[in-house]
Coordinates of C-alpha atoms and ligand atoms in Angstrom, one line a residue:
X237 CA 112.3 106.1 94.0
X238 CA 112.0 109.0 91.3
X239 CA 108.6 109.8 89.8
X240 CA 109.1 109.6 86.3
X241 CA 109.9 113.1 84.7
X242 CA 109.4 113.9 80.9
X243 CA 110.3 117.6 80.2
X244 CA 108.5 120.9 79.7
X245 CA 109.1 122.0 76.9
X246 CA 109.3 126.3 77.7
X247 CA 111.9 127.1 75.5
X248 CA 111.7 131.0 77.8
X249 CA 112.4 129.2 81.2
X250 CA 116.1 129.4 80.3
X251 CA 116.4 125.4 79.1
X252 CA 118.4 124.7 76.3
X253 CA 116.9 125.1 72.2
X254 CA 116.1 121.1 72.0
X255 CA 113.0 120.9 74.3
X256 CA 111.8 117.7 76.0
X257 CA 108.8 115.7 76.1
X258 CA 107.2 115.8 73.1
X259 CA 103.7 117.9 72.4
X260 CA 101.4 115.5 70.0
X261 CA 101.5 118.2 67.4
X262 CA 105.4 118.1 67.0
X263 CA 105.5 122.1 67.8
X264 CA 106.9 124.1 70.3
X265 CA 103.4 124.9 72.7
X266 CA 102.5 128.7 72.8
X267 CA 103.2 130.4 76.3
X268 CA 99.4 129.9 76.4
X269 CA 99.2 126.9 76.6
X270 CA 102.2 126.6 79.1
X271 CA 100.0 128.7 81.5
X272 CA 97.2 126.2 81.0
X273 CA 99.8 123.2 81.7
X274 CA 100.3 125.1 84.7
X275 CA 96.7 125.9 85.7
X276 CA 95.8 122.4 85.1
X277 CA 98.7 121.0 87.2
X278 CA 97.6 124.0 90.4
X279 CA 94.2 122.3 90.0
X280 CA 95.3 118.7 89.8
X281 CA 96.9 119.6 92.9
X282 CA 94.0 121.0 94.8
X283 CA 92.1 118.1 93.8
X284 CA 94.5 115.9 95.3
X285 CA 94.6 117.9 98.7
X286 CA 90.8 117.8 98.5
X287 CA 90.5 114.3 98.2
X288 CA 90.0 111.3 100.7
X289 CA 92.5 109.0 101.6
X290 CA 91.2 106.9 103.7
X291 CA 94.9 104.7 104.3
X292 CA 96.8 107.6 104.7
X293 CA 93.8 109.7 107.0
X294 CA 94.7 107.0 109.2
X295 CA 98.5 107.3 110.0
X296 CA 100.8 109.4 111.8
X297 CA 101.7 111.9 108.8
X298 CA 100.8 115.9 108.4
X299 CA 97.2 116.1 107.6
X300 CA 96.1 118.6 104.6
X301 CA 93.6 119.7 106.8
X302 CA 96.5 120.7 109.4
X303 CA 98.6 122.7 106.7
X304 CA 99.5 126.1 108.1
X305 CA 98.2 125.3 111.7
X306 CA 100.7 127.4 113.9
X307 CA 99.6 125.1 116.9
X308 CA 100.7 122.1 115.7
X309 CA 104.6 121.3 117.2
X310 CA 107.3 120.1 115.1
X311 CA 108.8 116.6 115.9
X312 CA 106.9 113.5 116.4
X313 CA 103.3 113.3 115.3
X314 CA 102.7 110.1 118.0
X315 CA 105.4 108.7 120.8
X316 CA 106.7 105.2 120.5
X317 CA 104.6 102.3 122.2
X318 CA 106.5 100.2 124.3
X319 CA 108.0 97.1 122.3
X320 CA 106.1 94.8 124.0
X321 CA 102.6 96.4 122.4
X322 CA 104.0 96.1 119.0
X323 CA 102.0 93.4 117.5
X324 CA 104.3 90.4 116.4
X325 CA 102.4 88.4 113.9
X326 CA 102.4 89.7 110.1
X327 CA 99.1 91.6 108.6
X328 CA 96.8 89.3 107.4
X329 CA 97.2 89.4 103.5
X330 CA 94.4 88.1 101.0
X331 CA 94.1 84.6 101.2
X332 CA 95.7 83.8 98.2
X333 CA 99.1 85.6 99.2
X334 CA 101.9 85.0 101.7
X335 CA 104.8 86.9 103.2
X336 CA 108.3 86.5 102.2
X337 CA 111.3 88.2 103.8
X338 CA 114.3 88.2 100.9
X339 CA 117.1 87.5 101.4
X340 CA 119.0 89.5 98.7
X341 CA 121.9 87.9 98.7
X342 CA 120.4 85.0 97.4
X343 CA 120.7 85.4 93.3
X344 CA 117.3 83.9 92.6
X345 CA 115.5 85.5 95.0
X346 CA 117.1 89.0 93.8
X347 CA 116.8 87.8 89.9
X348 CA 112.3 87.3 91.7
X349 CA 112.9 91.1 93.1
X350 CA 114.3 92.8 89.7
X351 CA 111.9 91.2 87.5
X352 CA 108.6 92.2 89.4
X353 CA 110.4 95.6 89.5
X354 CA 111.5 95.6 85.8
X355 CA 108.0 94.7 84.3
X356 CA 105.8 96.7 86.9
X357 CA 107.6 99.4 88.9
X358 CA 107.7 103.5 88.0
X359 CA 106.5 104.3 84.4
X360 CA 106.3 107.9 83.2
X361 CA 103.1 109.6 82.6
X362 CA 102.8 108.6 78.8
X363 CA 104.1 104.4 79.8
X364 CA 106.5 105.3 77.3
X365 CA 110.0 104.4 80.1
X366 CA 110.2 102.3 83.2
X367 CA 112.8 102.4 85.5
X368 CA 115.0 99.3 85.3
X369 CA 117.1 99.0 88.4
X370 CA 119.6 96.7 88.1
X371 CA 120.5 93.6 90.6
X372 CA 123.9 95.1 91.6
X373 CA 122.0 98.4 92.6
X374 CA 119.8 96.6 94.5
X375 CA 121.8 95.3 96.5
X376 CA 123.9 98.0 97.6
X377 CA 120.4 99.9 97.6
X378 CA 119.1 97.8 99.9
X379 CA 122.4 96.4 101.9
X380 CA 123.5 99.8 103.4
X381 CA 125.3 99.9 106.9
X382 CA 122.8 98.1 110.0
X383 CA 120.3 96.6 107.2
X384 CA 117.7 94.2 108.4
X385 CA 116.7 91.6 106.0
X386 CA 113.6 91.3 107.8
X387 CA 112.9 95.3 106.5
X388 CA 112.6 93.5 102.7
X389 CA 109.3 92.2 102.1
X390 CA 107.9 90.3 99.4
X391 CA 104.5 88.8 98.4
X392 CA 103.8 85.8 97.0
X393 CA 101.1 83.9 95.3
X394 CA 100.6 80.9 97.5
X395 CA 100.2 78.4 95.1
X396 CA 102.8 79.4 92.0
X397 CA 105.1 81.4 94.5
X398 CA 105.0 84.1 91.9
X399 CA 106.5 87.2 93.3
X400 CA 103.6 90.1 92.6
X401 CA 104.4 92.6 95.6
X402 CA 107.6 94.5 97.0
X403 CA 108.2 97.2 99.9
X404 CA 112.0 97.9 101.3
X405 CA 113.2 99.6 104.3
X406 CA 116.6 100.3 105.2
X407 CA 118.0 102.3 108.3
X408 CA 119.4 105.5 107.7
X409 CA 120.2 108.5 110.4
X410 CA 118.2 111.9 108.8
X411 CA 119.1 115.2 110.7
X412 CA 115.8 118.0 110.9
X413 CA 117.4 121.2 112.1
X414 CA 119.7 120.3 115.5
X415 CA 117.7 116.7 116.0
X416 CA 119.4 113.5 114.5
X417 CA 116.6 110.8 113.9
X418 CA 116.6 107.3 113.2
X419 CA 114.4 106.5 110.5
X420 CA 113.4 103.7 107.8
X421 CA 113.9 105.0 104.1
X422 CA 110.9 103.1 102.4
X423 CA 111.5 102.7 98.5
X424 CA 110.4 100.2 95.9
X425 CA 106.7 99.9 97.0
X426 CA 105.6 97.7 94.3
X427 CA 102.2 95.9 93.3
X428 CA 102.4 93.9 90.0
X429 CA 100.1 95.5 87.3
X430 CA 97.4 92.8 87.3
X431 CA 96.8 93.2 91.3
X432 CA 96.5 96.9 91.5
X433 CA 93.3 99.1 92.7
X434 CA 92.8 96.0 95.4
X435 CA 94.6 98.1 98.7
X436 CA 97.8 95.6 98.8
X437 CA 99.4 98.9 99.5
X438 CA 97.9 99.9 102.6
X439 CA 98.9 96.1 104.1
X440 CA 102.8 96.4 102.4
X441 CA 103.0 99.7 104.2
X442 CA 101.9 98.8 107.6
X443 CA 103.9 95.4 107.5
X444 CA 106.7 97.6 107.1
X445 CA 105.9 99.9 109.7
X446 CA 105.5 96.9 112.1
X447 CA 108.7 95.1 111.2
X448 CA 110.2 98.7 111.7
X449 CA 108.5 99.5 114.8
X450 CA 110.0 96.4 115.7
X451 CA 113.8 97.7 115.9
X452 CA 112.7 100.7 117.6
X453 CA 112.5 103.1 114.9
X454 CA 109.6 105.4 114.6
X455 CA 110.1 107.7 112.0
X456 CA 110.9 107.0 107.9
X457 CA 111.9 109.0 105.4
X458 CA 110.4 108.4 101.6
X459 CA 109.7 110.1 98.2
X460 CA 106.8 109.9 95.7
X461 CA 105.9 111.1 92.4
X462 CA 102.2 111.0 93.4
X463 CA 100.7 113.6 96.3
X464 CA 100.2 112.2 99.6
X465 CA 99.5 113.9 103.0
X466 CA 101.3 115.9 103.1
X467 CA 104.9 116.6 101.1
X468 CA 107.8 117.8 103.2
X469 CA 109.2 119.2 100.2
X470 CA 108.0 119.4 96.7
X471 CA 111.2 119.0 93.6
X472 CA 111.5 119.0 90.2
X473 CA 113.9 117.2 88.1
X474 CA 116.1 118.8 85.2
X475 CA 118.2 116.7 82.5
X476 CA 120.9 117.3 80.8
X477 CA 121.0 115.6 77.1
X478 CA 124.3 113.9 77.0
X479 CA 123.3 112.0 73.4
X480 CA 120.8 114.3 71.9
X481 CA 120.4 112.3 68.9
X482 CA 118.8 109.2 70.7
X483 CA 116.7 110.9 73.2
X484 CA 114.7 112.7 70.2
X485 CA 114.9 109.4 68.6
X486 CA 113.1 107.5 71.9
X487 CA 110.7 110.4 72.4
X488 CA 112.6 111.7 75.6
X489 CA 113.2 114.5 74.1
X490 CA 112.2 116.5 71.2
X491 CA 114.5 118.7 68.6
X492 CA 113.7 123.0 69.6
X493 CA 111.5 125.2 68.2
X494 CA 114.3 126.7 64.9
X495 CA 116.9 123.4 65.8
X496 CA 117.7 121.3 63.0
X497 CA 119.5 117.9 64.9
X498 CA 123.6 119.1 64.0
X499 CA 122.9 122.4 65.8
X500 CA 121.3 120.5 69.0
X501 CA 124.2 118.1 68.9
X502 CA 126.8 120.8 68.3
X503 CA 124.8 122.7 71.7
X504 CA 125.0 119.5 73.8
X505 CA 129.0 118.8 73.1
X506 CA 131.3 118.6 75.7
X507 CA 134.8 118.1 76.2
X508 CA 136.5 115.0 75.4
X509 CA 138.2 115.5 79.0
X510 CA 137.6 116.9 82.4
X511 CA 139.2 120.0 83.3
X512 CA 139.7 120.6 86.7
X513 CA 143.2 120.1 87.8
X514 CA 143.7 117.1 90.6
X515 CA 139.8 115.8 89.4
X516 CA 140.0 111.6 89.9
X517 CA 137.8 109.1 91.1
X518 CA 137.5 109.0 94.7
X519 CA 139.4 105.9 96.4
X520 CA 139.1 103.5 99.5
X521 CA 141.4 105.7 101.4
X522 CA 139.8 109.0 100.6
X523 CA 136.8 108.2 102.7
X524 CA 137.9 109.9 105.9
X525 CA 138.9 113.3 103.7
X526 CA 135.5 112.6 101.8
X527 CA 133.1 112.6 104.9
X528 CA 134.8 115.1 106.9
X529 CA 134.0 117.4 103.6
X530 CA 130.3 116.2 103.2
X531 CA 129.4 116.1 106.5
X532 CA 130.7 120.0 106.6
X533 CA 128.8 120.9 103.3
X534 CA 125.4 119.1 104.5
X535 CA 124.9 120.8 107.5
X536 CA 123.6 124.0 106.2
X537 CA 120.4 121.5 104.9
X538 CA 117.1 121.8 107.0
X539 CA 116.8 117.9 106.4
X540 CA 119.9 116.2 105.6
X541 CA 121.5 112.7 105.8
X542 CA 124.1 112.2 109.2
X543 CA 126.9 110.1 107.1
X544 CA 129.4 108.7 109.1
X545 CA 132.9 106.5 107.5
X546 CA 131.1 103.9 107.5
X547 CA 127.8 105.3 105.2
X548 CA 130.3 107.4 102.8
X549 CA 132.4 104.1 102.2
X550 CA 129.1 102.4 101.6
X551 CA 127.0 104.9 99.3
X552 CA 129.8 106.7 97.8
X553 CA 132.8 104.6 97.1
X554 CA 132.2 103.7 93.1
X555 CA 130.8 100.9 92.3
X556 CA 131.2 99.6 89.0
X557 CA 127.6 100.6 87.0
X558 CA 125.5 101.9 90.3
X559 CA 127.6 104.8 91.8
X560 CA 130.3 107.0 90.6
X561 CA 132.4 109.4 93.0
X562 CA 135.3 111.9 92.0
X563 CA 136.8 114.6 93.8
X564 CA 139.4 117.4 93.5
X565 CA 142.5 116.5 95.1
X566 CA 144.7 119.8 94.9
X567 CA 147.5 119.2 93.2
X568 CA 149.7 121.9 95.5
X569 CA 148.3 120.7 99.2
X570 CA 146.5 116.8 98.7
X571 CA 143.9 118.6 100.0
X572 CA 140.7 116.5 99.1
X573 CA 138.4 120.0 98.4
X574 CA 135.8 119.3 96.2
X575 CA 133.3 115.9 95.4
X576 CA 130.7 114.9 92.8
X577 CA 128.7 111.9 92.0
X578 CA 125.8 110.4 90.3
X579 CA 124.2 106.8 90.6
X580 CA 123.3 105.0 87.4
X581 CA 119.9 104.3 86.7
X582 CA 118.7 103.2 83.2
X583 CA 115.4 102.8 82.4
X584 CA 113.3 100.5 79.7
X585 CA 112.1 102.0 76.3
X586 CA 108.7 100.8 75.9
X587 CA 108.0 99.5 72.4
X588 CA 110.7 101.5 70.6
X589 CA 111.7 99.1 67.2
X590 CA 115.6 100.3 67.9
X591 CA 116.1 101.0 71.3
X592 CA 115.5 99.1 74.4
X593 CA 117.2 100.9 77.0
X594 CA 118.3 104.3 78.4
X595 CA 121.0 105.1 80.0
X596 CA 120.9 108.4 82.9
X597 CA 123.4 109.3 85.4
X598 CA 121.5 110.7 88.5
X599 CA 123.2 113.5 90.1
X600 CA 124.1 112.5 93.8
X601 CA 126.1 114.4 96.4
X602 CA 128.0 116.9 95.1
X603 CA 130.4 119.7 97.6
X604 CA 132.3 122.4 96.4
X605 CA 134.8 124.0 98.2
X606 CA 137.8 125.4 95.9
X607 CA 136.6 124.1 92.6
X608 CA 133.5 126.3 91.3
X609 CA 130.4 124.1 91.3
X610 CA 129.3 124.9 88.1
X611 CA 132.9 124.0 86.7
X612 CA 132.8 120.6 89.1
X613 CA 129.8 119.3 87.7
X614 CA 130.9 120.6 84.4
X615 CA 133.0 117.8 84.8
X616 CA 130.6 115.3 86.2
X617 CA 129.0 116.0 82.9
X618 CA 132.0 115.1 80.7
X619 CA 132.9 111.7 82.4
X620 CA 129.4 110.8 81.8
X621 CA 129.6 111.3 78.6
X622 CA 132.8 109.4 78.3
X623 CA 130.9 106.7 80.0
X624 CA 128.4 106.3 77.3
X625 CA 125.3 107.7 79.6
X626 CA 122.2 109.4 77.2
X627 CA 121.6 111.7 80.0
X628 CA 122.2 113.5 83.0
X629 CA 119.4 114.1 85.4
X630 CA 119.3 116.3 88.7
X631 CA 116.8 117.3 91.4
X632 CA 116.6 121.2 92.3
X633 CA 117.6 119.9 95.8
X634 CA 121.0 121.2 98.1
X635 CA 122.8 124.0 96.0
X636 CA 121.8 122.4 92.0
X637 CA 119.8 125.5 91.3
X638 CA 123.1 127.0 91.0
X639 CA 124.0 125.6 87.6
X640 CA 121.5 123.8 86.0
X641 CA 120.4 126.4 83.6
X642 CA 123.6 127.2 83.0
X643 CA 124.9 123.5 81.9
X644 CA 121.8 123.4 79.6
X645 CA 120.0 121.3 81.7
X646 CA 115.6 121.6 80.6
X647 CA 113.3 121.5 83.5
X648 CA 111.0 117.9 84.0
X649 CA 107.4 118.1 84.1
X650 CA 107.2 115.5 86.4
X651 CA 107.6 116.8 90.2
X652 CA 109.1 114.5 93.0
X653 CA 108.1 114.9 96.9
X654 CA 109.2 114.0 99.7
X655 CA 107.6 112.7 103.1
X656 CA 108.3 112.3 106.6
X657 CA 106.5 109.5 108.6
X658 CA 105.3 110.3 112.2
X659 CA 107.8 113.5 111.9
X660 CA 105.7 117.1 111.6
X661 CA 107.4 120.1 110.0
X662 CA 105.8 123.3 110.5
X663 CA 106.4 125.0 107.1
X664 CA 106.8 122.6 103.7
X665 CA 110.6 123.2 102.8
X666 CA 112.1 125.0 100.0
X667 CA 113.7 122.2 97.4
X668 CA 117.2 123.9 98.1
X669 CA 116.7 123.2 102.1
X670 CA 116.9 119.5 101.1
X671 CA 119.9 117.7 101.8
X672 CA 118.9 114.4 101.1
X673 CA 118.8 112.6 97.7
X674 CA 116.8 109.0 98.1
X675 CA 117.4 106.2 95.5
Ligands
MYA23 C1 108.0 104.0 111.1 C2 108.2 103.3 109.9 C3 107.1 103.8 108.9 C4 107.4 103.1 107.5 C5 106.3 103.4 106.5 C6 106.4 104.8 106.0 C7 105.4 105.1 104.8 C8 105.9 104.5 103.5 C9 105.0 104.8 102.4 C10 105.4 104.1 101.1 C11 106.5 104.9 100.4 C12 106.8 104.2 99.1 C13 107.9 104.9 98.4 C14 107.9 104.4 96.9 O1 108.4 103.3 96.7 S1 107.3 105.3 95.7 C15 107.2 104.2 94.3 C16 105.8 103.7 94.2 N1 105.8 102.6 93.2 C17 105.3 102.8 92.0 O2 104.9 103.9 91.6 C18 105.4 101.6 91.1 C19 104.1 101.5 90.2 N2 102.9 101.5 91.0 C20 102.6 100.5 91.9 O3 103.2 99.5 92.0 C21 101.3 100.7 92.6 O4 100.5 101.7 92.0 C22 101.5 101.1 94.1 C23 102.2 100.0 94.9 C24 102.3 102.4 94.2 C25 100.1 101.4 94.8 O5 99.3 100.3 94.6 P1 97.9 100.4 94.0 O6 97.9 101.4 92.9 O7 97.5 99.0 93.6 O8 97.0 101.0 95.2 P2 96.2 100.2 96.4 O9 94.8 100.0 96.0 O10 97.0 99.0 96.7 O11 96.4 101.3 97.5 C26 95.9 102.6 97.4 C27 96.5 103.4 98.6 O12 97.9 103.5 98.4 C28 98.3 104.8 98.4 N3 99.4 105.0 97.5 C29 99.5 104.9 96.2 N4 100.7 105.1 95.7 C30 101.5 105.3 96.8 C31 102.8 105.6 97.0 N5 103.7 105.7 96.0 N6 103.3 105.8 98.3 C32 102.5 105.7 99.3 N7 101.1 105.4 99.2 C33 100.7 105.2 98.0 C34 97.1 105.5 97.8 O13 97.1 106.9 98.1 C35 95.9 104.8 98.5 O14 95.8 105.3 99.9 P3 94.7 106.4 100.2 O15 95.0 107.6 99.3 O16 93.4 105.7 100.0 O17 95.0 106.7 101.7

């Protein structure tokens, strides 16, 4: 999952004239009140380390209180019980609830899934866009390589068989430094809007943890926009405005300090095509060249995903409206040298008259090896456009840093981290030692 991430709007941190997220007053905010932004956000953040939480004091995660304690070894936080201690019966749920275990496959139980996630999962901080996953990216979200059915869990009312809860897991192998783990990713925890406030989350989560404890897996991998102890890593989202005109329009976005809306489209134009020589979309037979090259290019990553054929075929191969790939094929040797790709995400405009939905690429995995990076997602830029996407968003994660600024992406104001379950580092990681993007 992504936190939700509206824009700052400092025009001086390099982002492009058309700032985003808009300030109530319609103007660009004074670099005093940016430092107050920022003030308020250190001290929202020190309140949330200084607060109770009494689920999460209870599990096997980095405690704030531990942060910095040089004592304290990295690897597991606790060892694994033997399989025969792991409880076997489901957490008790409220009485008027029950367990299901979906089957994805089945349409009406994944038309159930997208509609408790399209009315009541992610918003952003002003409820003004939801994310609105769509039933194809589900299930290749949740249908990766070794997935366990019995990892997606719903709740249901008892007596309507309304769906009003959601947690996933799905195997995945995550390197940390030299050690290759095998871990759950958790995504789509999900309490419908009415039933919130009542700790459902606390019993989702350990239900998941016991059906995961159950294969044998110890460890999971996860990201949230809220803080938790205690973040592996701390991002921030950038976005690139591919149709400037409707992101103002929606409120995304809002036109720069001095921009009238024909300069901020003219700034936000791209080519009508790519321009990298041997640049096409990556095909079935590629994968070998494909994860020989990514599995080179991730290694430098403190945590990182260990792909094999069978993952790259699976989460990079396009897929018609959830994940684009291309690559550089040089045109002199066949030589498969450089890769990009983005997954599509739209999310729902809240109460907007004329719009009802927006459409953002999500920078993936991207390696360069011949072609410059900047130049390669330079591309990745221009095909989205040609695909009709309003805009392009990336995490400061792997080498991204490298040309946001420079492709006129604006910094989010939102902040995404990430966590490790029952899995201790000894220092929080900078954004660019992340290897890992999570859907
Ligand atoms: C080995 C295998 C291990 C597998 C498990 C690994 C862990 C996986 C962890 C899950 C990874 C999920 C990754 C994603 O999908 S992140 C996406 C989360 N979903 C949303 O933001 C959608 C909209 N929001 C909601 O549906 C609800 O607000 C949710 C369901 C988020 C909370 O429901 P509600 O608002 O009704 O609250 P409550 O009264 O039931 O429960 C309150 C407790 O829940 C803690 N809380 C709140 N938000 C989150 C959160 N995003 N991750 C973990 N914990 C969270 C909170 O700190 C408090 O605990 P404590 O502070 O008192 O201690």
């Amino acid at each position: 999952m992504k936190a939700f991430e509206m824009v700052d709007s400092n025009p001086s941190s390099g982002s492009p004239e058309e700032t985003q997220n808009p300030n109530p007053d319609g103007n660009a905010p004074a670099e005093s009140d940016l430092a107050l932004d920022n003030l308020a956000q250190k001290v929202q953040e020190s309140l949330s380390l200084d607060q109770r939480h009494k689920f999460w004091e209870t599990q096997p995660v980095g405690q704030f209180k531990d942060i910095g304690n040089p004592t304290l070894p990295e690897g597991p936080i606790e060892p694994p019980t033997p399989l025969s201690e792991v409880k076997q019966e489901p957490y008790n749920l409220p009485n008027l609830y029950e367990w299901v275990t979906c089957d994805i496959h089945d349409e009406q139980m994944c038309d159930e899934i997208y509609t408790l996630l399209a009315n009541n999962y992610v918003e952003d901080d002003e409820n003004m866009f939801r994310f609105n996953y769509s039933k194809e990216f589900l299930r290749w979200a949740l249908q990766p390589p070794g997935y366990f059915t019995a990892w997606h869990i719903g709740v249901r009312v008892k007596t309507s068989k309304k769906m009003v809860a959601f947690i996933t897991g799905i195997p995945a192998r995550i390197r940390v430094r030299d050690e290759v783990v095998n871990m759950a990713e958790i995504n789509f925890l999900c309490v419908h809007k009415k039933l919130r406030t009542k700790r459902l989350a606390p019993v989702m989560i350990k239900e998941v943890t016991r059906r995961v404890h159950l294969e044998n897996i110890w460890q999971a991998a996860y990201t949230a926009g809220v803080i938790l102890p205690t973040p592996v890593a701390t991002c921030q989202y950038w976005h690139r405005s591919l149709n400037p005109k409707k992101l103002i329009d929606v409120g995304f976005s809002r036109l720069g300090a001095r921009m009238t809306m024909s300069r901020t489209i003219k700034l936000y134009k791209l080519p009508e095509s790519t321009v990298t020589p041997g640049f096409r979309k990556m095909e079935i037979h590629d994968v070998p060249a494909v994860t020989r090259l990514i599995r080179n290019y991730l290694s430098q990553f403190i945590v990182a995903p260990d792909f094999d054929e069978n993952d790259v075929e699976h989460w990079l191969l396009p897929r018609e409206n959830v994940v684009d790939s291309y690559l550089v094929e040089s045109p002199e040797t066949h030589e498969v040298t450089d890769f990009c790709s983005f997954y599509t995400l739209p999310s729902s405009i809240l109460g907007n008259p004329n719009y009802s939905t927006l459409k953002a690429a999500y920078s993936f995995y991207n390696v360069s090896t011949a072609t410059p990076l900047l130049q390669l997602m330079n591309d990745a830029l221009i095909v989205a456009k040609q695909k009709d996407y309003d805009v392009f968003n990336a995490l400061d994660v792997m080498q991204n840093e490298s040309f946001l600024k420079e492709l006129k992406f604006g910094p989010g104001d939102g902040k995404l981290h990430y966590y490790l379950y029952n899995y201790r580092v000894r220092h929080a990681l900078k954004s660019s030692e992340l290897g890992l993007v999570l859907l």
